[in-house]
Amino acid sequence: MIEISNLTFGYSKKKLLFKNLNLKLQPGHIYGLLGKNGAGKSTLLKNLAGLVFPQEGRCSLKGYRAADRLPGFLQELFFIPEEIYLPGTSAVQFAQNTAHFYPKFNEEQYYRMLSEFDVPQTSILNKLSFGQQKKVMIAFGLATNTSLLIMDEPTNGLDIPSKAKFRRIIAGALTAERCIVISTHQIRDLDSLIDRLLVVHEQEMVLNKSLDEIAERIHFSSSAPSDKAMIIYEEAHRIGLNTMSVNHNEAFSKVDVELLFSALINDHKSVTNHLN
């Protein structure tokens, strides 16, 4: 459904963020996009949305080339950037003025999510706190029911109870026809929500795997295995070690996304060799 083919992009020709990057995203999944500061996460999302244009290659959604920004493409995508600017209208007026651009917009769903987020429908949007504004955009974006929903740092500005509501609402909004991509630095906010992990590093997509695939190959533990040769990566914490080791015994463990990300940044080839 969503395909990036041989994408080469940089804000200057001397310094590329991506070179010949290839990626396919499928509906029915929530992807978590991770990377170091400056790795190009936000830029990759903007390429997907057709807001910046690649030097080579293409991004496409349902056959539409993102850079063309055709009406059929725009109806199938909603993008929530990290920084948002809302007009001086109410949430009701915002929907009345904007929802008609999205044929599958569900008004009842929009107002239900606003209620769950404790956002008054009559409040003037640009007078709300940043966190409240984020909730309005998340509710509206979900209610568009576009095939692709992209969110850049959506939990910035949300308090702890709101983050819990965010995870619950996003999980409930996923359908077999929809793909959701979330970029974040707040790894702990997403590790119970995403089912596929994308990691961009040094101009490449070094990981595109489901959490189930990762758990089948790698065992995550707060203690070292008896066979030290099985250790892929380890990281000290206050009371011991967090370890990643070869999962020869097919023992179940919850994927420690933060530890896995550190391992990939440290030596992605060593980690991916155990996943391929």
Coordinates of C-alpha atoms in Angstrom, one line a residue:
M1 CA 0.0 0.0 0.0
I2 CA 2.8 2.4 1.0
E3 CA 6.1 2.1 -0.8
I4 CA 9.4 4.0 -0.7
S5 CA 11.6 3.2 -3.6
N6 CA 15.3 4.1 -3.9
L7 CA 14.7 7.3 -1.9
T8 CA 17.7 9.7 -1.9
F9 CA 17.1 13.0 0.0
G10 CA 19.1 15.7 1.7
Y11 CA 18.6 19.4 2.4
S12 CA 21.9 19.9 0.6
K13 CA 23.7 17.8 -2.0
K14 CA 26.8 17.6 0.2
K15 CA 24.9 16.0 3.1
L16 CA 22.3 13.3 2.4
L17 CA 19.9 12.1 5.1
F18 CA 18.9 9.0 3.0
K19 CA 20.5 7.2 0.1
N20 CA 18.7 4.6 -1.9
L21 CA 16.3 3.9 1.0
N22 CA 13.6 1.3 0.3
L23 CA 10.6 0.5 2.5
K24 CA 7.2 -1.1 2.3
L25 CA 4.4 -0.4 4.8
Q26 CA 1.3 -2.6 5.1
P27 CA -2.2 -1.8 6.4
G28 CA -3.3 -3.3 9.7
H29 CA -0.1 -2.3 11.6
I30 CA 1.1 0.4 13.9
Y31 CA 4.7 1.2 13.1
G32 CA 7.0 2.9 15.5
L33 CA 9.7 5.0 13.8
L34 CA 12.9 5.5 15.9
G35 CA 16.2 7.2 15.2
K36 CA 18.8 9.5 16.7
N37 CA 18.4 13.2 16.7
G38 CA 19.1 14.4 13.1
A39 CA 18.7 10.9 11.6
G40 CA 15.8 12.1 9.5
K41 CA 12.7 10.7 11.1
S42 CA 10.6 13.9 10.6
T43 CA 12.0 14.3 7.1
L44 CA 11.1 10.8 6.2
L45 CA 7.5 11.4 7.3
K46 CA 7.4 14.6 5.2
N47 CA 8.6 12.6 2.2
L48 CA 5.7 10.2 2.8
A49 CA 3.3 13.1 3.0
G50 CA 4.7 14.8 -0.1
L51 CA 5.8 17.9 1.8
V52 CA 9.4 17.6 0.7
F53 CA 10.6 16.1 -2.6
P54 CA 13.3 13.5 -3.0
Q55 CA 16.4 14.1 -5.2
E56 CA 15.9 10.5 -6.5
G57 CA 13.4 7.8 -6.0
R58 CA 9.7 8.1 -5.0
C59 CA 7.2 7.6 -2.2
S60 CA 3.8 6.3 -3.2
L61 CA 0.5 5.6 -1.5
K62 CA -2.1 3.4 -3.3
G63 CA -0.4 4.2 -6.6
Y64 CA -0.3 7.9 -6.0
R65 CA 3.1 9.6 -6.1
A66 CA 3.4 11.6 -2.9
A67 CA 5.3 14.5 -4.5
D68 CA 2.3 15.1 -6.9
R69 CA -0.1 15.8 -3.9
L70 CA -3.1 14.9 -6.0
P71 CA -6.6 15.1 -4.4
G72 CA -6.9 11.3 -4.4
F73 CA -3.7 11.1 -2.5
L74 CA -4.6 13.8 0.1
Q75 CA -7.9 12.1 0.9
E76 CA -6.0 9.0 1.9
L77 CA -3.4 10.6 4.2
F78 CA -3.5 12.6 7.4
F79 CA -0.3 14.1 8.9
I80 CA 0.0 15.4 12.5
P81 CA 3.4 17.2 12.7
E82 CA 5.3 17.8 15.9
E83 CA 4.5 21.5 15.9
I84 CA 0.9 22.4 15.3
Y85 CA -0.9 25.7 14.7
L86 CA -4.7 25.7 15.1
P87 CA -7.1 28.5 14.1
G88 CA -9.2 30.6 16.4
T89 CA -12.3 28.4 16.0
S90 CA -14.0 25.8 18.2
A91 CA -13.5 22.1 17.7
V92 CA -17.0 21.9 16.2
Q93 CA -16.2 24.7 13.7
F94 CA -12.9 23.1 12.8
A95 CA -14.6 19.9 11.8
Q96 CA -17.3 21.7 9.9
N97 CA -14.7 23.6 7.9
T98 CA -12.2 20.8 7.3
A99 CA -13.9 17.4 7.5
H100 CA -15.4 17.6 4.0
F101 CA -11.9 17.1 2.5
Y102 CA -11.9 13.5 4.0
P103 CA -14.7 11.3 2.5
K104 CA -14.5 8.8 5.3
F105 CA -14.6 11.3 8.2
N106 CA -16.7 10.0 11.1
E107 CA -18.2 12.9 13.1
E108 CA -19.5 10.7 15.9
Q109 CA -16.0 9.1 16.3
Y110 CA -14.4 12.6 16.5
Y111 CA -16.7 13.9 19.2
R112 CA -16.4 10.7 21.2
M113 CA -12.6 10.9 21.2
L114 CA -12.7 14.6 22.2
S115 CA -14.8 13.5 25.1
E116 CA -12.4 10.7 26.1
F117 CA -9.6 13.3 25.9
D118 CA -11.6 15.7 28.1
V119 CA -11.4 18.5 25.4
P120 CA -14.5 20.8 25.4
Q121 CA -16.1 21.0 22.0
T122 CA -16.8 24.7 22.3
S123 CA -13.3 25.8 23.5
I124 CA -11.4 28.1 21.1
L125 CA -8.6 26.0 19.7
N126 CA -5.7 28.5 19.7
K127 CA -6.5 29.4 23.3
L128 CA -6.0 25.8 24.5
S129 CA -2.8 24.5 26.0
F130 CA -0.4 22.7 23.6
G131 CA -1.4 19.3 25.0
Q132 CA -5.1 20.0 24.5
Q133 CA -4.4 21.2 20.9
K134 CA -2.5 17.9 20.3
K135 CA -5.5 15.9 21.5
V136 CA -7.8 17.8 19.1
M137 CA -5.5 17.0 16.2
I138 CA -5.1 13.3 17.2
A139 CA -8.9 13.0 17.5
F140 CA -9.5 14.7 14.2
G141 CA -6.8 12.7 12.4
L142 CA -8.2 9.4 13.7
A143 CA -11.7 10.4 12.7
T144 CA -10.6 11.0 9.1
N145 CA -10.2 7.3 8.7
T146 CA -7.5 7.8 6.0
S147 CA -5.6 4.8 4.8
L148 CA -2.3 6.3 6.2
L149 CA -2.1 8.3 9.5
I150 CA 1.3 9.8 10.2
M151 CA 2.1 11.3 13.6
D152 CA 5.4 13.0 14.6
E153 CA 6.0 13.1 18.4
P154 CA 2.3 12.9 19.2
T155 CA 2.8 12.4 22.9
N156 CA 4.8 15.6 23.4
G157 CA 2.7 17.9 25.6
L158 CA 0.5 15.1 27.0
D159 CA 0.5 14.4 30.7
I160 CA 0.7 10.8 32.0
P161 CA -3.1 10.1 32.1
S162 CA -3.5 11.5 28.6
K163 CA -0.7 9.3 27.3
A164 CA -2.5 6.2 28.6
K165 CA -5.7 7.4 26.9
F166 CA -3.7 8.0 23.7
R167 CA -2.4 4.4 23.6
R168 CA -5.9 3.1 24.2
I169 CA -7.6 5.3 21.6
I170 CA -4.9 4.6 18.9
A171 CA -5.1 0.8 19.5
G172 CA -8.9 0.9 19.2
A173 CA -8.7 3.0 15.9
L174 CA -6.5 0.5 14.0
T175 CA -8.3 -1.4 11.3
A176 CA -7.2 -4.0 8.7
E177 CA -7.4 -1.2 6.0
R178 CA -5.3 1.4 7.9
C179 CA -1.6 2.0 8.5
I180 CA -0.4 4.2 11.4
V181 CA 3.2 5.5 11.6
I182 CA 4.3 7.1 14.8
S183 CA 7.7 8.8 15.1
T184 CA 8.9 9.5 18.7
H185 CA 11.8 9.9 21.1
Q186 CA 9.6 8.8 23.9
I187 CA 10.1 5.1 23.4
R188 CA 8.4 4.1 26.6
D189 CA 5.2 5.8 25.4
L190 CA 5.0 3.4 22.4
D191 CA 6.4 0.0 23.4
S192 CA 3.0 -1.4 24.4
L193 CA 1.3 0.1 21.3
I194 CA 3.3 -0.6 18.2
D195 CA 3.5 -4.0 16.6
R196 CA 6.3 -3.2 14.0
L197 CA 9.5 -1.3 14.6
L198 CA 11.4 0.9 12.1
V199 CA 14.8 2.2 12.9
V200 CA 16.6 4.7 10.7
H201 CA 20.3 5.1 11.1
E202 CA 23.2 6.4 9.0
Q203 CA 21.1 7.0 5.8
E204 CA 19.6 3.5 6.1
M205 CA 16.5 1.7 7.4
V206 CA 18.4 -0.7 9.6
L207 CA 15.3 -2.4 11.0
N208 CA 11.8 -3.2 9.8
K209 CA 10.5 -6.1 11.9
S210 CA 7.5 -7.0 13.9
L211 CA 8.0 -7.3 17.7
D212 CA 6.9 -10.9 17.4
E213 CA 9.7 -11.6 14.9
I214 CA 12.2 -9.9 17.2
A215 CA 11.1 -11.8 20.3
E216 CA 11.4 -15.1 18.4
R217 CA 15.1 -14.5 17.7
I218 CA 16.3 -12.5 20.7
H219 CA 15.7 -13.0 24.4
F220 CA 15.6 -9.9 26.6
S221 CA 16.5 -10.2 30.3
S222 CA 17.6 -8.2 33.3
S223 CA 20.3 -10.8 34.0
A224 CA 23.0 -12.4 31.9
P225 CA 22.5 -15.9 30.4
S226 CA 24.7 -18.7 31.7
D227 CA 26.4 -19.0 28.3
K228 CA 28.1 -15.7 27.8
A229 CA 28.7 -16.5 24.1
M230 CA 25.0 -16.0 23.5
I231 CA 25.0 -12.4 24.5
I232 CA 24.3 -10.0 21.6
Y233 CA 24.3 -6.8 23.6
E234 CA 24.3 -5.7 27.3
E235 CA 23.8 -2.5 29.1
A236 CA 24.5 -1.8 32.8
H237 CA 21.8 -0.3 35.0
R238 CA 21.7 0.5 38.7
I239 CA 21.2 -3.0 40.0
G240 CA 22.8 -5.2 37.3
L241 CA 22.6 -5.7 33.5
N242 CA 20.0 -5.6 30.8
T243 CA 20.9 -8.1 28.2
M244 CA 19.9 -9.3 24.7
S245 CA 20.9 -12.8 23.9
V246 CA 20.3 -15.4 21.1
N247 CA 17.0 -17.1 21.8
H248 CA 17.9 -20.7 21.1
N249 CA 15.4 -22.0 23.7
E250 CA 12.5 -20.1 22.1
A251 CA 11.7 -18.6 25.5
F252 CA 9.2 -15.8 25.5
S253 CA 10.3 -12.3 26.6
K254 CA 8.9 -8.8 26.1
V255 CA 10.9 -6.8 23.7
D256 CA 12.8 -4.0 25.4
V257 CA 12.5 -1.5 22.6
E258 CA 14.8 1.0 24.4
L259 CA 17.6 -1.6 24.8
L260 CA 17.1 -2.8 21.2
F261 CA 17.4 0.7 19.9
S262 CA 20.7 1.3 21.9
A263 CA 22.0 -2.0 20.5
L264 CA 21.2 -1.0 16.9
I265 CA 22.8 2.4 17.3
N266 CA 25.9 0.8 18.8
D267 CA 26.3 -2.0 16.1
H268 CA 23.3 -2.5 13.9
K269 CA 24.9 -5.1 11.7
S270 CA 25.6 -7.4 14.6
V271 CA 22.0 -7.2 15.8
T272 CA 20.4 -7.5 12.4
N273 CA 22.5 -10.6 11.6
H274 CA 20.5 -12.4 14.4
L275 CA 17.2 -11.2 13.0
N276 CA 17.6 -12.1 9.4

